[in-house]
Short mmCIF file of C-alpha atoms in Angstrom, two decimals:
data_model
loop_
_atom_site.label_atom_id
_atom_site.label_comp_id
_atom_site.label_asym_id
_atom_site.label_seq_id
_atom_site.Cartn_x
_atom_site.Cartn_y
_atom_site.Cartn_z
CA MET A 1 -225.24 -60.56 -4.36
CA LYS A 2 -228.23 -58.46 -3.33
CA PRO A 3 -229.15 -55.70 -0.86
CA GLY A 4 -228.89 -57.02 2.68
CA ASP A 5 -225.94 -59.33 1.96
CA TYR A 6 -222.71 -58.97 3.91
CA VAL A 7 -219.30 -58.21 2.40
CA VAL A 8 -216.21 -59.25 4.38
CA VAL A 9 -213.00 -57.45 3.42
CA PRO A 10 -209.76 -58.87 4.93
CA SER A 11 -206.95 -56.41 5.58
CA GLY A 12 -203.81 -57.81 7.18
CA GLY A 13 -204.59 -59.09 10.66
CA GLN A 14 -207.96 -57.37 10.59
CA PHE A 15 -211.08 -57.24 8.45
CA TYR A 16 -214.00 -54.97 7.67
CA VAL A 17 -217.67 -55.86 7.23
CA ALA A 18 -220.15 -53.99 5.04
CA GLU A 19 -223.79 -54.49 4.10
CA VAL A 20 -224.93 -54.17 0.49
CA VAL A 21 -227.58 -51.43 0.30
CA GLY A 22 -227.93 -50.79 -3.44
CA ASP A 23 -228.11 -52.36 -6.88
CA PRO A 24 -224.99 -52.83 -9.03
CA TYR A 25 -223.82 -49.98 -11.25
CA TYR A 26 -220.97 -49.23 -13.66
CA ASP A 27 -218.58 -46.32 -12.98
CA GLU A 28 -216.39 -45.53 -16.00
CA SER A 29 -214.19 -43.23 -13.90
CA HIS A 30 -212.76 -46.32 -12.18
CA PRO A 31 -211.72 -48.59 -15.08
CA VAL A 32 -209.89 -51.08 -12.82
CA ALA A 33 -212.96 -51.60 -10.63
CA ALA A 34 -215.81 -50.12 -12.63
CA HIS A 35 -218.45 -52.61 -11.48
CA ARG A 36 -219.60 -51.35 -8.10
CA ARG A 37 -222.28 -51.56 -5.43
CA LEU A 38 -223.27 -49.10 -2.73
CA VAL A 39 -222.54 -50.50 0.75
CA ARG A 40 -222.94 -49.42 4.35
CA TRP A 41 -219.87 -50.09 6.47
CA LEU A 42 -220.70 -51.81 9.75
CA ASN A 43 -218.93 -51.52 13.12
CA ASP A 44 -218.59 -47.76 12.36
CA LYS A 45 -216.17 -48.74 9.56
CA LYS A 46 -213.69 -49.81 12.22
CA PRO A 47 -211.48 -52.85 11.57
CA ILE A 48 -212.16 -56.04 13.51
CA PRO A 49 -209.25 -58.23 14.70
CA ARG A 50 -209.22 -61.56 12.87
CA GLU A 51 -208.90 -63.41 16.16
CA LEU A 52 -212.47 -62.42 17.02
CA ALA A 53 -213.79 -64.41 14.05
CA SER A 54 -214.69 -68.09 14.18
CA ALA A 55 -212.24 -70.63 12.78
CA ALA A 56 -214.47 -71.13 9.72
CA LEU A 57 -214.60 -67.41 8.97
CA GLN A 58 -210.87 -66.99 9.54
CA SER A 59 -210.19 -69.85 7.12
CA ARG A 60 -212.41 -68.29 4.45
CA MET A 61 -210.55 -64.98 4.77
CA LYS A 62 -207.23 -66.63 3.90
CA ALA A 63 -208.11 -66.62 0.19
CA ARG A 64 -206.30 -63.98 -1.89
CA GLY A 65 -207.04 -62.35 -5.23
CA THR A 66 -210.53 -63.85 -5.51
CA LEU A 67 -214.09 -63.64 -4.21
CA LEU A 68 -215.60 -66.36 -2.03
CA ASP A 69 -219.20 -67.06 -1.07
CA THR A 70 -219.76 -66.71 2.71
CA SER A 71 -223.55 -67.14 2.71
CA ASP A 72 -223.12 -70.24 4.90
CA LEU A 73 -221.32 -68.14 7.51
CA VAL A 74 -223.91 -65.39 8.03
CA LYS A 75 -224.41 -66.30 11.70
CA HIS A 76 -220.64 -66.27 12.21
CA ILE A 77 -220.44 -62.78 10.70
CA GLU A 78 -223.31 -61.47 12.81
CA LYS A 79 -221.79 -62.93 15.97
CA VAL A 80 -218.39 -61.35 15.39
CA LEU A 81 -220.10 -58.01 14.75
CA GLU A 82 -221.91 -58.31 18.09
CA ASP A 83 -218.69 -59.30 19.87
CA ALA A 84 -216.85 -56.35 18.32
CA LYS A 85 -219.66 -54.01 19.35
CA ARG A 86 -219.42 -55.20 22.95
CA GLY A 87 -215.63 -55.07 22.88
CA GLU A 88 -215.37 -58.75 23.76
CA THR A 89 -212.24 -60.81 23.19
CA PRO A 90 -212.21 -64.53 22.41
CA ASN A 91 -212.65 -66.77 25.42
CA LEU A 92 -212.57 -70.48 24.62
CA ALA A 93 -214.15 -71.46 27.94
CA GLN A 94 -217.13 -69.17 27.36
CA GLU A 95 -217.57 -70.38 23.79
CA LEU A 96 -217.46 -74.04 24.83
CA ARG A 97 -219.96 -73.40 27.63
CA ALA A 98 -222.33 -71.62 25.25
CA ARG A 99 -222.18 -74.53 22.79
CA MET A 100 -222.78 -77.08 25.55
CA VAL A 101 -225.73 -75.10 26.91
CA GLU A 102 -227.29 -74.92 23.46
CA ALA A 103 -226.70 -78.65 22.87
CA VAL A 104 -228.39 -79.53 26.18
CA ARG A 105 -231.32 -77.26 25.42
CA GLN A 106 -231.76 -78.82 21.98
CA GLU A 107 -231.70 -82.31 23.50
CA LEU A 108 -234.27 -81.34 26.15
CA THR A 109 -236.74 -80.01 23.60
CA GLN A 110 -236.07 -81.96 20.41
CA GLY A 111 -234.34 -85.15 21.53
CA ARG A 112 -235.74 -88.22 23.28
CA MET A 113 -237.28 -86.27 26.14
CA ASN A 114 -241.04 -86.41 26.80
CA PRO A 115 -243.27 -85.31 29.72
CA ASP A 116 -242.78 -88.51 31.74
CA ARG A 117 -239.03 -88.62 31.17
CA PHE A 118 -238.78 -84.95 32.11
CA GLU A 119 -240.45 -85.57 35.48
CA THR A 120 -237.93 -88.35 36.12
CA LEU A 121 -235.10 -86.03 35.11
CA VAL A 122 -236.30 -83.34 37.53
CA GLU A 123 -236.48 -85.89 40.35
CA ARG A 124 -232.93 -87.07 39.66
CA MET A 125 -231.67 -83.50 39.34
CA ALA A 126 -233.04 -82.68 42.77
CA GLN A 127 -231.09 -85.62 44.16
CA ALA A 128 -227.96 -84.57 42.28
CA VAL A 129 -227.99 -81.03 43.72
CA GLY A 130 -228.24 -82.27 47.30
CA ALA A 131 -231.81 -83.19 48.20
CA VAL A 132 -231.85 -85.61 51.14
CA GLU A 133 -235.02 -87.02 49.65
CA ALA A 134 -236.74 -86.56 46.29
CA LYS A 135 -239.72 -88.50 45.05
CA TRP A 136 -241.99 -88.41 42.05
CA VAL A 137 -245.67 -87.95 42.89
CA PRO A 138 -248.07 -90.28 40.99
CA ARG A 139 -250.77 -88.38 39.12
CA ARG A 140 -253.53 -89.88 41.25
CA SER A 141 -251.85 -88.37 44.33
CA ASP A 142 -250.79 -85.11 42.66
CA GLN A 143 -251.81 -82.11 44.76
CA GLY A 144 -250.09 -79.55 42.58
CA ALA A 145 -246.50 -80.83 42.59
CA ASP A 146 -244.93 -83.46 40.32
CA VAL A 147 -241.86 -83.93 42.53
CA ILE A 148 -241.40 -83.37 46.27
CA ALA A 149 -237.82 -82.73 47.38
CA ARG A 150 -236.44 -82.10 50.85
CA PHE A 151 -233.25 -80.15 51.45
CA GLN A 152 -231.36 -79.87 54.73
CA LEU A 153 -230.15 -76.37 55.52
CA MET A 154 -227.58 -75.23 58.06
CA GLY A 155 -228.54 -76.22 61.57
CA GLY A 156 -230.41 -79.28 60.36
CA LEU A 157 -233.49 -77.35 59.21
CA LEU A 158 -235.43 -79.26 56.54
CA VAL A 159 -237.12 -77.36 53.73
CA THR A 160 -239.62 -79.07 51.44
CA VAL A 161 -239.83 -77.91 47.84
CA GLY A 162 -242.74 -78.78 45.58
CA ILE A 163 -241.68 -78.90 41.94
CA GLN A 164 -243.81 -78.65 38.82
CA ALA A 165 -242.05 -80.22 35.80
CA LYS A 166 -243.39 -78.77 32.55
CA PHE A 167 -242.20 -80.22 29.24
CA TYR A 168 -242.71 -77.68 26.46
CA GLN A 169 -241.63 -77.66 22.84
CA PRO A 170 -239.87 -74.56 21.43
CA GLY A 171 -242.07 -71.62 20.53
CA LYS A 172 -244.74 -72.31 23.14
CA PRO A 173 -244.13 -70.20 26.28
CA MET A 174 -245.33 -71.63 29.56
CA GLY A 175 -248.40 -69.89 30.97
CA LYS A 176 -249.33 -69.37 34.61
CA ASP A 177 -251.20 -72.67 35.13
CA ALA A 178 -248.16 -74.38 36.67
CA VAL A 179 -247.71 -71.44 39.06
CA ASP A 180 -251.38 -71.64 40.06
CA GLN A 181 -251.07 -75.38 40.70
CA LEU A 182 -248.06 -74.86 42.94
CA ALA A 183 -249.84 -72.10 44.84
CA GLN A 184 -252.60 -74.62 45.55
CA ALA A 185 -250.02 -77.14 46.78
CA LEU A 186 -248.41 -74.60 49.11
CA ARG A 187 -251.79 -73.63 50.56
CA ALA A 188 -252.46 -77.33 51.24
CA GLY A 189 -249.17 -77.64 53.12
CA VAL A 190 -247.62 -79.99 50.57
CA ALA A 191 -244.39 -77.97 50.56
CA ASP A 192 -242.75 -74.90 52.08
CA MET A 193 -241.94 -73.35 48.72
CA GLY A 194 -242.46 -74.12 45.06
CA LEU A 195 -240.37 -74.29 41.90
CA VAL A 196 -241.54 -74.54 38.30
CA ILE A 197 -239.01 -76.10 35.92
CA THR A 198 -239.71 -76.06 32.20
CA THR A 199 -237.84 -76.99 29.04
CA GLY A 200 -239.39 -74.05 27.20
CA ASP A 201 -239.66 -70.31 27.50
CA VAL A 202 -241.66 -68.62 30.24
CA SER A 203 -244.40 -66.07 29.65
CA GLU A 204 -244.53 -62.73 31.45
CA GLU A 205 -247.90 -63.87 32.77
CA ALA A 206 -246.23 -66.70 34.70
CA TYR A 207 -243.61 -64.40 36.23
CA ARG A 208 -246.29 -61.90 37.25
CA ALA A 209 -248.39 -64.65 38.84
CA ALA A 210 -245.44 -65.84 40.95
CA GLU A 211 -244.76 -62.26 42.09
CA GLU A 212 -248.42 -61.70 42.97
CA TYR A 213 -248.60 -64.89 45.06
CA LEU A 214 -245.54 -63.72 46.99
CA ASN A 215 -246.93 -60.24 47.60
CA ARG A 216 -250.50 -61.32 48.44
CA GLU A 217 -250.02 -64.60 50.29
CA ASN A 218 -246.28 -64.86 50.96
CA LEU A 219 -246.17 -67.99 48.78
CA ARG A 220 -242.65 -68.42 47.42
CA ILE A 221 -242.61 -69.86 43.90
CA GLY A 222 -239.50 -69.77 41.73
CA ILE A 223 -239.35 -70.36 37.98
CA LEU A 224 -236.53 -72.00 36.03
CA GLY A 225 -236.87 -71.54 32.26
CA GLY A 226 -235.37 -73.69 29.53
CA ARG A 227 -232.13 -71.74 29.09
CA GLU A 228 -231.55 -71.45 32.84
CA LEU A 229 -232.19 -75.18 33.17
CA ALA A 230 -229.61 -75.99 30.49
CA GLU A 231 -227.10 -73.63 32.14
CA LEU A 232 -227.65 -75.33 35.51
CA ILE A 233 -227.06 -78.78 34.00
CA VAL A 234 -223.83 -77.65 32.33
CA ASP A 235 -222.47 -75.53 35.19
CA LYS A 236 -223.18 -78.16 37.87
CA GLY A 237 -222.26 -81.13 35.68
CA LEU A 238 -225.58 -82.89 36.30
CA TRP A 239 -224.97 -85.53 33.63
CA SER A 240 -225.74 -88.43 35.98
CA ALA A 241 -229.35 -87.21 36.17
CA PHE A 242 -229.78 -88.32 32.54
CA ASP A 243 -228.71 -91.91 33.28
CA PHE A 244 -232.12 -93.59 33.08
#
């Protein structure tokens, strides 16, 4: 045990969490528990209901009269501290959704996906969310959009959306190049509006570029980052888009 480690102290149907902040010392005035460490109590030293903890952490806290290593549950401890701070109560639906979103995001960035497959996925997703027509644009004919999708609005109005599909690995935020390419496509009349979809994170530069194109030229370009993409797939159940 060293400074920075967590200490979990069960107490009935609740538990406390502390952080070790000092080296061990011996206090002869407490012969029963003379070996001590200075700690800082977290969550304002308020007890946390056991039901907020994960199943693994709850199971570990069932031990009595002994000390157990919880170094493999650090993320579980930090999450329950955050939940307690926000005053959240367990919600199985939310937890399952969060796990599914993270699993989809991991598959998009570290699974079998690649740039070509991602363009196909985006085309199929457009069809799955209601496009009356969606087609992949060959690179030799690419005018700034990888996929062209047409959606029918109320009253029969057709809106054409040019989509840039950008496959990025984790840790490499998408710059503004894709936004610039879509702006070029909109100027050329390829589409009525644009959408950039990426598996990765999005830089502030890209968001600023989209806002500037809207303010200066009334070019509407939306951006869907990796987490938002995973949430869309889970929330809309777009699993059929992966069937290729």
